[in-house]
């Protein structure tokens, strides 16, 4: 059974940093593109970042470029999101989500974690 | 960036009725790379449809998707109690991948 479990969310002041983690199990983690998608309270979904199987390619939505860094550790079956210079508008539930294609890339999301809440406030 | 507009914002229907949800794109979605997700309160989204019309694994056949270009539709043939939720479309033909703002299907 595919499982994605996020952790690391919490309350942080504007300008602060936070590192999110996603622990994957039930599939060959190293064979899949992985993603972060966020949802502001009461709002819709926003794709944030994607990382290739071997971490050689990474993509970001414009609003987080230069502030967020996606990474992965295939030996630990883990995905990460380092978030720096946080702003109030980054407040959201952050979901880890898997691309459906083993060895390739489709850019939609077939399995999602339960999410972790990040609140940016003074 | 492709903007997706979903309509209506809220759909009030009774169990057993047919639901028709629309997703319009600001420009053509290449290769019909459009997905639909269902989200219930406090839970993660669930993939329903990909490539505009293909049901994801385990999705009941009362869910169907159609459309191409700039106009896409999700149809739920007969609403079951567990289908009352928010539905999002997502395009993945052009980066950045974008979502619609959602349609809430509520019990009338």
Coordinates of N, CA and C in Angstrom, one line a residue:
Chain A
X1 N 0.8 -1.2 0.0 CA 0.0 0.0 0.0 C 0.9 1.3 0.0
X2 N 0.6 2.1 -0.9 CA 1.4 3.4 -1.0 C 1.0 4.3 0.2
X3 N 2.0 4.8 0.9 CA 1.8 5.7 2.0 C 2.8 6.9 1.8
X4 N 2.2 8.1 2.1 CA 3.1 9.3 2.1 C 2.7 10.0 3.4
X5 N 3.7 10.3 4.2 CA 3.4 10.9 5.6 C 4.3 12.1 5.7
X6 N 3.6 13.3 5.7 CA 4.4 14.5 5.9 C 4.6 14.9 7.4
X7 N 5.6 15.6 7.6 CA 5.9 16.2 9.0 C 6.7 17.4 8.8
X8 N 6.8 18.2 10.0 CA 7.6 19.3 10.0 C 6.9 20.7 10.0
X9 N 5.6 20.6 9.8 CA 4.8 21.9 9.8 C 4.7 22.5 11.2
X10 N 4.3 23.7 11.2 CA 4.1 24.4 12.5 C 4.0 25.9 12.3
X11 N 4.1 26.7 13.4 CA 4.0 28.1 13.4 C 5.4 28.7 13.2
X12 N 5.5 29.7 12.3 CA 6.8 30.3 12.1 C 6.6 31.8 11.8
X13 N 7.5 32.6 12.2 CA 7.4 34.1 12.0 C 7.7 34.4 10.6
X14 N 7.1 35.5 10.1 CA 7.5 36.0 8.7 C 9.0 36.2 8.7
X15 N 9.6 35.7 7.5 CA 11.0 35.7 7.3 C 11.8 34.5 7.8
X16 N 11.0 33.7 8.5 CA 11.7 32.5 9.1 C 11.8 31.3 8.1
X17 N 12.3 30.2 8.7 CA 12.5 29.0 7.8 C 11.8 27.8 8.5
X18 N 11.6 26.8 7.6 CA 11.0 25.6 8.0 C 11.3 24.5 7.0
X19 N 11.5 23.2 7.5 CA 11.8 22.1 6.6 C 10.8 21.1 6.8
X20 N 10.1 20.8 5.7 CA 9.1 19.8 5.6 C 9.7 18.5 5.2
X21 N 9.2 17.3 5.7 CA 9.6 16.0 5.3 C 8.4 15.2 4.8
X22 N 8.6 14.2 4.0 CA 7.6 13.3 3.5 C 8.2 11.9 3.5
X23 N 7.7 11.0 4.3 CA 8.2 9.6 4.3 C 7.4 8.8 3.4
X24 N 8.0 8.1 2.5 CA 7.3 7.3 1.5 C 7.5 5.8 1.8
X25 N 6.4 5.0 1.5 CA 6.5 3.6 1.7 C 5.5 2.9 0.8
X26 N 5.7 1.6 0.5 CA 4.8 0.9 -0.3 C 5.0 0.9 -1.8
X27 N 6.1 1.6 -2.2 CA 6.4 1.7 -3.7 C 7.9 2.0 -3.8
X28 N 8.5 1.8 -5.0 CA 9.9 2.1 -5.2 C 10.1 3.6 -5.4
X29 N 10.3 4.2 -4.3 CA 10.4 5.7 -4.3 C 11.3 6.3 -5.3
X30 N 12.5 5.6 -5.5 CA 13.5 6.2 -6.5 C 13.0 6.2 -7.9
X31 N 11.9 5.5 -8.2 CA 11.4 5.4 -9.6 C 10.4 6.5 -10.0
X32 N 10.1 7.4 -9.1 CA 9.0 8.3 -9.3 C 9.4 9.8 -9.1
X33 N 8.9 10.7 -10.0 CA 8.9 12.1 -9.7 C 8.1 12.3 -8.5
X34 N 8.5 13.3 -7.7 CA 7.7 13.6 -6.5 C 7.4 15.1 -6.5
X35 N 6.4 15.5 -5.7 CA 5.9 16.9 -5.8 C 5.4 17.4 -4.4
X36 N 5.4 18.7 -4.3 CA 4.7 19.3 -3.2 C 3.6 20.2 -3.8
X37 N 2.4 20.1 -3.2 CA 1.2 20.9 -3.6 C 0.7 21.5 -2.3
X38 N 0.3 22.7 -2.3 CA -0.2 23.3 -1.1 C -1.7 23.9 -1.3
X39 N -2.3 24.1 -0.1 CA -3.7 24.6 -0.1 C -3.8 25.5 1.1
X40 N -4.0 26.8 0.8 CA -4.2 27.8 1.8 C -5.6 27.6 2.4
X41 N -5.7 28.0 3.7 CA -7.0 27.7 4.4 C -8.2 28.1 3.7
X42 N -9.1 27.2 3.4 CA -10.4 27.5 2.7 C -10.2 27.8 1.2
X43 N -9.1 27.6 0.7 CA -8.8 27.9 -0.7 C -8.5 26.7 -1.6
X44 N -8.2 26.9 -2.8 CA -7.9 25.8 -3.7 C -6.5 25.3 -3.6
X45 N -6.1 24.4 -4.6 CA -4.8 23.7 -4.6 C -3.8 24.5 -5.5
X46 N -2.6 24.5 -5.1 CA -1.5 25.1 -5.9 C -0.3 24.2 -5.9
X47 N 0.1 23.8 -7.1 CA 1.4 23.1 -7.3 C 2.5 24.0 -6.9
X48 N 3.5 23.4 -6.1 CA 4.6 24.2 -5.6 C 5.9 23.8 -6.2
X49 N 6.2 22.5 -6.2 CA 7.6 22.1 -6.7 C 7.5 20.6 -7.1
X50 N 8.5 20.2 -8.0 CA 8.6 18.9 -8.5 C 10.1 18.5 -8.5
X51 N 10.4 17.2 -8.3 CA 11.8 16.8 -8.4 C 11.8 15.4 -9.1
X52 N 12.8 15.3 -10.0 CA 13.0 14.1 -10.8 C 13.5 12.9 -9.9
X53 N 13.4 11.7 -10.4 CA 13.8 10.5 -9.7 C 15.2 10.6 -9.1
X54 N 16.1 11.1 -9.9 CA 17.5 11.1 -9.4 C 17.9 12.5 -8.9
X55 N 16.9 13.4 -8.7 CA 17.1 14.8 -8.2 C 17.9 15.7 -9.2
X56 N 18.1 15.2 -10.4 CA 18.8 16.0 -11.4 C 18.0 17.2 -12.0
X57 N 16.7 17.1 -11.9 CA 15.8 18.2 -12.4 C 14.9 18.6 -11.3
X58 N 14.7 19.9 -11.1 CA 13.7 20.4 -10.1 C 13.0 21.6 -10.7
X59 N 11.7 21.7 -10.4 CA 10.9 22.8 -10.9 C 10.1 23.4 -9.8
X60 N 9.8 24.7 -9.9 CA 9.1 25.5 -8.9 C 8.1 26.4 -9.5
X61 N 7.0 26.7 -8.8 CA 6.1 27.8 -9.2 C 6.8 29.1 -8.9
X62 N 6.6 30.1 -9.7 CA 7.3 31.4 -9.6 C 7.3 32.0 -8.3
X63 N 6.2 31.8 -7.5 CA 6.0 32.5 -6.2 C 7.0 32.0 -5.2
X64 N 7.6 30.8 -5.4 CA 8.5 30.3 -4.4 C 10.0 30.2 -4.9
X65 N 10.2 30.5 -6.1 CA 11.6 30.4 -6.7 C 12.5 31.3 -5.9
X66 N 13.7 30.7 -5.5 CA 14.7 31.4 -4.8 C 14.4 31.4 -3.3
X67 N 13.3 30.9 -2.8 CA 13.0 30.8 -1.4 C 12.8 29.4 -0.9
X68 N 12.3 28.5 -1.8 CA 12.0 27.1 -1.4 C 13.0 26.2 -2.2
X69 N 13.4 25.1 -1.6 CA 14.2 24.1 -2.3 C 13.6 22.7 -2.0
X70 N 13.4 22.0 -3.1 CA 12.9 20.6 -3.0 C 14.1 19.7 -3.1
X71 N 14.1 18.6 -2.3 CA 15.2 17.7 -2.4 C 14.6 16.3 -2.0
X72 N 15.5 15.3 -2.2 CA 15.0 13.9 -1.8 C 16.2 13.1 -1.4
X73 N 16.0 12.1 -0.6 CA 17.0 11.1 -0.2 C 16.4 9.7 -0.6
X74 N 16.8 9.2 -1.7 CA 16.3 7.9 -2.1 C 16.6 6.7 -1.2
X75 N 17.8 6.8 -0.5 CA 18.2 5.8 0.4 C 17.2 5.8 1.6
X76 N 16.7 6.9 2.0 CA 15.8 7.0 3.1 C 14.3 7.1 2.7
X77 N 14.0 7.0 1.4 CA 12.6 7.1 0.9 C 12.0 8.3 1.4
X78 N 12.7 9.4 1.3 CA 12.1 10.7 1.8 C 12.3 11.8 0.9
X79 N 11.2 12.7 0.9 CA 11.2 13.9 0.2 C 11.2 15.1 1.1
X80 N 11.8 16.2 0.7 CA 11.9 17.4 1.6 C 11.5 18.7 0.9
X81 N 11.1 19.7 1.7 CA 10.9 21.0 1.2 C 11.5 22.0 2.2
X82 N 12.6 22.6 1.8 CA 13.2 23.6 2.7 C 12.6 25.0 2.3
X83 N 12.0 25.6 3.3 CA 11.3 26.9 3.0 C 11.9 28.0 3.8
X84 N 12.5 29.0 3.1 CA 13.1 30.1 3.7 C 12.4 31.4 3.4
X85 N 12.7 32.5 4.1 CA 12.1 33.8 3.8 C 10.5 33.6 3.7
X86 N 10.0 32.9 4.7 CA 8.5 32.7 4.6 C 7.7 33.9 4.8
X87 N 6.6 33.9 4.1 CA 5.6 35.0 4.1 C 4.3 34.6 4.5
X88 N 3.4 35.5 4.9 CA 2.1 35.2 5.4 C 1.3 34.4 4.3
X89 N 1.6 34.7 3.1 CA 0.9 34.0 2.0 C 1.3 32.6 1.7
X90 N 2.4 32.2 2.4 CA 2.8 30.8 2.3 C 2.0 29.9 3.3
X91 N 1.2 30.5 4.2 CA 0.4 29.7 5.1 C -0.5 28.8 4.3
X92 N -0.4 27.5 4.6 CA -1.2 26.5 3.8 C -0.9 25.1 4.4
X93 N -1.8 24.2 4.0 CA -1.5 22.8 4.2 C -0.6 22.3 3.0
X94 N 0.5 21.7 3.3 CA 1.4 21.3 2.3 C 1.3 19.7 2.2
X95 N 1.0 19.3 0.9 CA 0.9 17.9 0.6 C 2.1 17.4 -0.2
X96 N 2.5 16.2 0.1 CA 3.5 15.5 -0.7 C 2.6 14.7 -1.6
X97 N 3.0 14.6 -2.9 CA 2.1 13.9 -3.9 C 3.0 13.2 -4.9
X98 N 2.6 12.0 -5.3 CA 3.4 11.2 -6.3 C 2.9 11.4 -7.7
X99 N 3.9 11.5 -8.6 CA 3.6 11.4 -10.0 C 3.2 9.9 -10.3
X100 N 2.3 9.6 -11.2 CA 1.9 8.2 -11.4 C 2.8 7.3 -12.2
X101 N 3.8 7.9 -13.0 CA 4.5 7.1 -13.9 C 5.9 6.7 -13.4
X102 N 6.0 5.4 -13.2 CA 7.3 4.8 -12.8 C 8.3 5.0 -13.9
X103 N 9.5 5.6 -13.7 CA 10.5 5.8 -14.7 C 10.2 7.0 -15.6
X104 N 9.1 7.6 -15.5 CA 8.8 8.7 -16.4 C 8.2 9.9 -15.6
X105 N 7.3 10.6 -16.3 CA 6.7 11.8 -15.7 C 5.4 12.1 -16.4
X106 N 4.3 12.3 -15.7 CA 3.0 12.6 -16.2 C 2.5 14.0 -15.8
X107 N 2.9 14.4 -14.6 CA 2.6 15.7 -14.0 C 1.2 15.9 -13.5
X108 N 0.6 14.7 -13.2 CA -0.6 14.8 -12.3 C -0.3 13.9 -11.1
X109 N -1.2 13.8 -10.2 CA -0.8 13.2 -8.9 C -1.8 12.1 -8.4
X110 N -1.2 10.9 -8.3 CA -2.1 9.8 -8.0 C -2.2 9.4 -6.5
X111 N -1.2 9.7 -5.8 CA -1.2 9.5 -4.3 C -0.8 10.7 -3.6
X112 N -1.5 11.0 -2.5 CA -1.2 12.2 -1.7 C -1.0 11.8 -0.2
X113 N -0.2 12.6 0.5 CA -0.1 12.4 1.9 C -1.3 13.1 2.6
X114 N -1.3 13.1 3.9 CA -2.4 13.7 4.6 C -2.2 15.2 4.8
X115 N -1.0 15.7 4.5 CA -0.7 17.1 4.6 C -0.2 17.5 6.0
X116 N 0.6 18.6 6.0 CA 1.1 19.2 7.2 C 0.9 20.7 7.1
X117 N 0.4 21.3 8.2 CA 0.0 22.7 8.2 C 1.2 23.6 8.5
X118 N 1.4 24.6 7.7 CA 2.4 25.6 7.9 C 1.7 27.0 8.1
X119 N 1.9 27.6 9.3 CA 1.3 28.9 9.6 C 2.4 29.9 9.7
X120 N 2.4 31.0 8.9 CA 3.4 32.0 9.0 C 2.7 33.3 9.5
X121 N 3.1 33.6 10.8 CA 2.4 34.7 11.5 C 3.3 35.1 12.6
X122 N 3.2 36.4 12.9 CA 3.9 37.0 14.1 C 3.0 37.0 15.3
Chain B
X1 N 0.7 31.2 -18.1 CA 0.0 30.3 -17.2 C -1.4 30.1 -17.6
X2 N -1.8 28.8 -17.6 CA -3.2 28.5 -18.0 C -4.1 28.6 -16.7
X3 N -5.1 29.5 -16.9 CA -6.1 29.7 -15.8 C -7.3 28.8 -16.1
X4 N -7.7 28.0 -15.1 CA -8.8 27.1 -15.1 C -10.0 27.7 -14.3
X5 N -11.1 27.8 -15.0 CA -12.3 28.3 -14.3 C -13.4 27.3 -14.2
X6 N -13.8 26.9 -13.0 CA -14.7 25.9 -12.8 C -16.1 26.5 -12.5
X7 N -17.1 25.8 -13.1 CA -18.5 26.3 -12.8 C -19.4 25.1 -12.7
X8 N -20.5 25.2 -11.9 CA -20.7 26.4 -11.0 C -19.8 26.3 -9.8
X9 N -19.8 27.3 -9.0 CA -19.0 27.3 -7.7 C -19.6 26.2 -6.7
X10 N -20.9 26.2 -6.7 CA -21.7 25.3 -5.9 C -22.8 24.6 -6.6
X11 N -23.0 23.3 -6.5 CA -24.0 22.6 -7.1 C -24.8 21.9 -6.0
X12 N -26.1 22.2 -5.9 CA -27.0 21.6 -4.9 C -27.9 20.6 -5.5
X13 N -27.7 19.3 -5.2 CA -28.4 18.2 -5.8 C -28.8 17.2 -4.7
X14 N -29.7 16.3 -5.1 CA -30.1 15.2 -4.2 C -29.4 13.9 -4.6
X15 N -29.3 13.0 -3.7 CA -28.7 11.7 -4.0 C -29.6 11.1 -5.1
X16 N -28.9 10.4 -6.1 CA -29.5 9.8 -7.2 C -29.6 10.7 -8.5
X17 N -29.4 12.0 -8.3 CA -29.4 12.9 -9.4 C -28.0 12.9 -10.1
X18 N -28.1 13.5 -11.3 CA -26.9 13.6 -12.2 C -26.2 14.9 -11.9
X19 N -24.8 14.9 -11.8 CA -24.1 16.1 -11.6 C -23.2 16.4 -12.8
X20 N -23.2 17.6 -13.3 CA -22.3 18.0 -14.4 C -21.5 19.2 -14.0
X21 N -20.2 19.0 -13.9 CA -19.3 20.0 -13.5 C -18.4 20.4 -14.7
X22 N -18.2 21.7 -14.8 CA -17.4 22.3 -16.0 C -16.1 22.9 -15.5
X23 N -15.1 22.8 -16.4 CA -13.8 23.3 -16.2 C -13.4 24.0 -17.6
X24 N -13.2 25.3 -17.6 CA -12.8 26.0 -18.7 C -11.4 26.5 -18.6
X25 N -10.6 26.4 -19.7 CA -9.2 26.8 -19.7 C -9.1 28.1 -20.5
X26 N -8.1 28.9 -20.0 CA -7.9 30.2 -20.7 C -7.1 30.0 -22.0
X27 N -6.5 28.9 -22.2 CA -6.0 28.5 -23.5 C -6.0 27.0 -23.7
X28 N -5.9 26.5 -24.9 CA -6.0 25.1 -25.1 C -5.1 24.2 -24.3
X29 N -5.6 23.2 -23.7 CA -4.8 22.2 -22.9 C -4.3 21.2 -23.8
X30 N -3.0 21.2 -23.9 CA -2.4 20.3 -24.9 C -2.6 18.8 -24.6
X31 N -2.9 18.0 -25.6 CA -3.1 16.6 -25.5 C -4.2 16.2 -24.5
X32 N -5.1 17.1 -24.2 CA -6.1 16.8 -23.2 C -5.5 16.4 -21.8
X33 N -4.4 17.0 -21.5 CA -3.8 16.7 -20.2 C -4.5 17.4 -19.1
X34 N -5.7 16.8 -18.7 CA -6.5 17.4 -17.7 C -7.0 16.3 -16.7
X35 N -6.9 16.5 -15.4 CA -7.3 15.6 -14.4 C -8.3 16.2 -13.5
X36 N -9.1 15.3 -12.8 CA -10.1 15.7 -11.9 C -9.8 15.0 -10.5
X37 N -10.0 15.8 -9.4 CA -9.8 15.3 -8.1 C -11.0 15.6 -7.2
X38 N -11.2 14.7 -6.3 CA -12.3 14.9 -5.3 C -11.6 15.1 -3.9
X39 N -12.2 16.1 -3.2 CA -11.6 16.4 -1.8 C -12.8 16.5 -0.8
X40 N -12.7 15.7 0.2 CA -13.6 15.8 1.3 C -13.0 16.6 2.5
X41 N -13.8 17.2 3.3 CA -13.2 18.1 4.4 C -12.2 17.4 5.2
X42 N -11.1 18.0 5.4 CA -10.0 17.5 6.3 C -9.2 16.4 5.7
X43 N -9.5 16.1 4.4 CA -8.7 15.0 3.7 C -7.9 15.5 2.5
X44 N -7.0 14.7 2.1 CA -6.2 15.0 0.9 C -7.1 14.8 -0.3
X45 N -6.8 15.4 -1.4 CA -7.5 15.2 -2.7 C -7.2 13.7 -3.1
X46 N -8.2 13.2 -3.9 CA -8.2 11.9 -4.5 C -8.3 12.0 -6.0
X47 N -7.4 11.3 -6.7 CA -7.5 11.3 -8.2 C -8.7 10.6 -8.7
X48 N -9.5 11.2 -9.5 CA -10.6 10.5 -10.2 C -10.4 10.2 -11.6
X49 N -9.9 11.2 -12.4 CA -9.9 11.1 -13.8 C -8.5 11.7 -14.3
X50 N -7.9 11.1 -15.3 CA -6.7 11.7 -15.9 C -6.8 11.6 -17.4
X51 N -6.0 12.4 -18.1 CA -6.1 12.5 -19.6 C -7.5 12.8 -20.0
X52 N -8.2 13.6 -19.3 CA -9.6 14.1 -19.5 C -10.7 13.1 -19.4
X53 N -10.4 11.8 -19.7 CA -11.5 10.8 -19.7 C -11.2 9.4 -19.1
X54 N -10.0 9.3 -18.6 CA -9.6 7.9 -18.1 C -9.8 7.9 -16.6
X55 N -10.6 6.9 -16.1 CA -10.8 6.8 -14.7 C -9.6 6.2 -14.0
X56 N -9.2 6.8 -12.9 CA -8.1 6.2 -12.1 C -8.5 4.9 -11.5
X57 N -7.5 4.2 -11.0 CA -7.7 2.9 -10.4 C -8.7 2.9 -9.2
X58 N -9.7 2.1 -9.3 CA -10.7 2.0 -8.2 C -11.8 3.0 -8.2
X59 N -11.8 3.8 -9.2 CA -12.9 4.9 -9.3 C -14.2 4.3 -9.9
X60 N -15.3 4.4 -9.3 CA -16.6 3.8 -9.8 C -16.9 4.4 -11.2
X61 N -17.6 3.6 -12.0 CA -17.9 4.0 -13.4 C -19.0 5.1 -13.4
X62 N -19.6 5.5 -12.3 CA -20.5 6.6 -12.3 C -19.8 7.9 -12.6
X63 N -18.5 7.9 -12.4 CA -17.7 9.1 -12.7 C -17.2 9.0 -14.1
X64 N -17.4 10.1 -14.9 CA -16.8 10.1 -16.2 C -16.4 11.5 -16.6
X65 N -15.3 11.5 -17.4 CA -14.8 12.8 -17.9 C -14.8 12.9 -19.4
X66 N -15.0 14.1 -19.9 CA -15.0 14.4 -21.3 C -14.4 15.7 -21.6
X67 N -14.2 16.0 -22.9 CA -13.8 17.3 -23.3 C -12.4 17.3 -23.9
X68 N -12.1 18.5 -24.5 CA -10.8 18.7 -25.1 C -10.6 20.2 -25.4
X69 N -9.4 20.6 -25.7 CA -9.2 22.0 -26.0 C -9.3 22.9 -24.8
X70 N -10.4 23.6 -24.7 CA -10.5 24.5 -23.5 C -11.8 24.2 -22.7
X71 N -12.5 23.2 -23.1 CA -13.8 22.9 -22.3 C -13.8 21.4 -21.9
X72 N -13.9 21.2 -20.6 CA -13.9 19.9 -20.0 C -15.1 19.7 -19.0
X73 N -15.5 18.5 -18.9 CA -16.7 18.2 -18.0 C -16.4 16.9 -17.2
X74 N -16.8 17.0 -16.0 CA -16.9 15.8 -15.1 C -18.3 15.5 -14.8
X75 N -18.8 14.3 -15.1 CA -20.1 13.9 -14.9 C -20.2 12.8 -13.8
X76 N -21.1 13.0 -12.9 CA -21.4 11.9 -11.9 C -22.8 11.5 -12.2
X77 N -23.0 10.2 -12.7 CA -24.2 9.8 -13.3 C -25.4 9.8 -12.3
X78 N -25.1 9.2 -11.2 CA -26.1 9.1 -10.1 C -25.4 9.4 -8.8
X79 N -25.7 10.5 -8.1 CA -24.9 10.8 -6.9 C -25.2 9.9 -5.8
X80 N -24.1 9.4 -5.2 CA -24.2 8.6 -4.0 C -23.9 9.5 -2.8
X81 N -24.3 9.2 -1.6 CA -24.0 10.0 -0.4 C -22.6 10.4 -0.2
X82 N -21.7 9.5 -0.6 CA -20.3 9.7 -0.4 C -19.6 10.6 -1.5
X83 N -20.4 11.0 -2.5 CA -19.9 11.9 -3.6 C -20.0 13.4 -3.3
X84 N -20.7 13.7 -2.1 CA -20.8 15.1 -1.8 C -19.5 15.6 -1.3
X85 N -18.8 16.5 -2.0 CA -17.5 16.9 -1.8 C -17.1 18.1 -2.7
X86 N -15.9 18.5 -2.7 CA -15.4 19.5 -3.6 C -14.6 18.8 -4.7
X87 N -14.7 19.3 -5.9 CA -14.1 18.7 -7.1 C -13.2 19.8 -7.7
X88 N -11.9 19.4 -8.0 CA -11.0 20.3 -8.7 C -10.5 19.7 -10.0
X89 N -10.4 20.5 -11.0 CA -9.7 20.1 -12.2 C -8.2 20.6 -12.2
X90 N -7.4 20.0 -12.9 CA -5.9 20.3 -13.0 C -5.5 20.1 -14.4
X91 N -4.7 21.1 -14.9 CA -4.1 20.9 -16.3 C -2.6 20.6 -16.1
X92 N -2.1 19.7 -16.9 CA -0.7 19.4 -16.8 C -0.1 19.3 -18.2
X93 N -0.7 20.1 -19.1 CA -0.1 20.2 -20.4 C 0.9 21.3 -20.6
X94 N 0.8 22.4 -19.7 CA 1.8 23.5 -19.7 C 2.2 23.9 -18.3
X95 N 3.5 24.0 -18.1 CA 4.0 24.4 -16.8 C 3.8 25.9 -16.6
X96 N 3.4 26.4 -15.5 CA 3.1 25.6 -14.2 C 1.8 24.9 -14.3
X97 N 1.8 23.7 -13.7 CA 0.6 22.9 -13.6 C -0.4 23.7 -12.7
X98 N -1.6 23.9 -13.1 CA -2.6 24.7 -12.4 C -3.9 24.0 -12.1
X99 N -4.6 24.4 -11.1 CA -5.8 23.9 -10.7 C -6.9 24.9 -10.8
X100 N -8.2 24.4 -11.0 CA -9.3 25.3 -10.9 C -9.6 25.6 -9.5
X101 N -10.6 26.5 -9.2 CA -10.9 27.0 -7.9 C -11.8 26.0 -7.1
X102 N -12.3 25.0 -7.8 CA -13.2 24.0 -7.2 C -14.7 24.2 -7.4
X103 N -15.4 23.1 -7.4 CA -16.9 23.1 -7.4 C -17.3 22.3 -6.2
X104 N -18.1 22.9 -5.4 CA -18.6 22.1 -4.2 C -20.0 21.5 -4.6
X105 N -20.1 20.2 -4.5 CA -21.3 19.5 -4.7 C -21.9 19.2 -3.3
X106 N -23.0 19.9 -3.0 CA -23.7 19.8 -1.7 C -25.0 19.1 -1.8
X107 N -25.5 18.6 -0.7 CA -26.8 18.0 -0.6 C -27.9 19.0 -0.6
X108 N -28.9 18.9 -1.5 CA -30.0 19.8 -1.6 C -31.0 19.5 -0.5

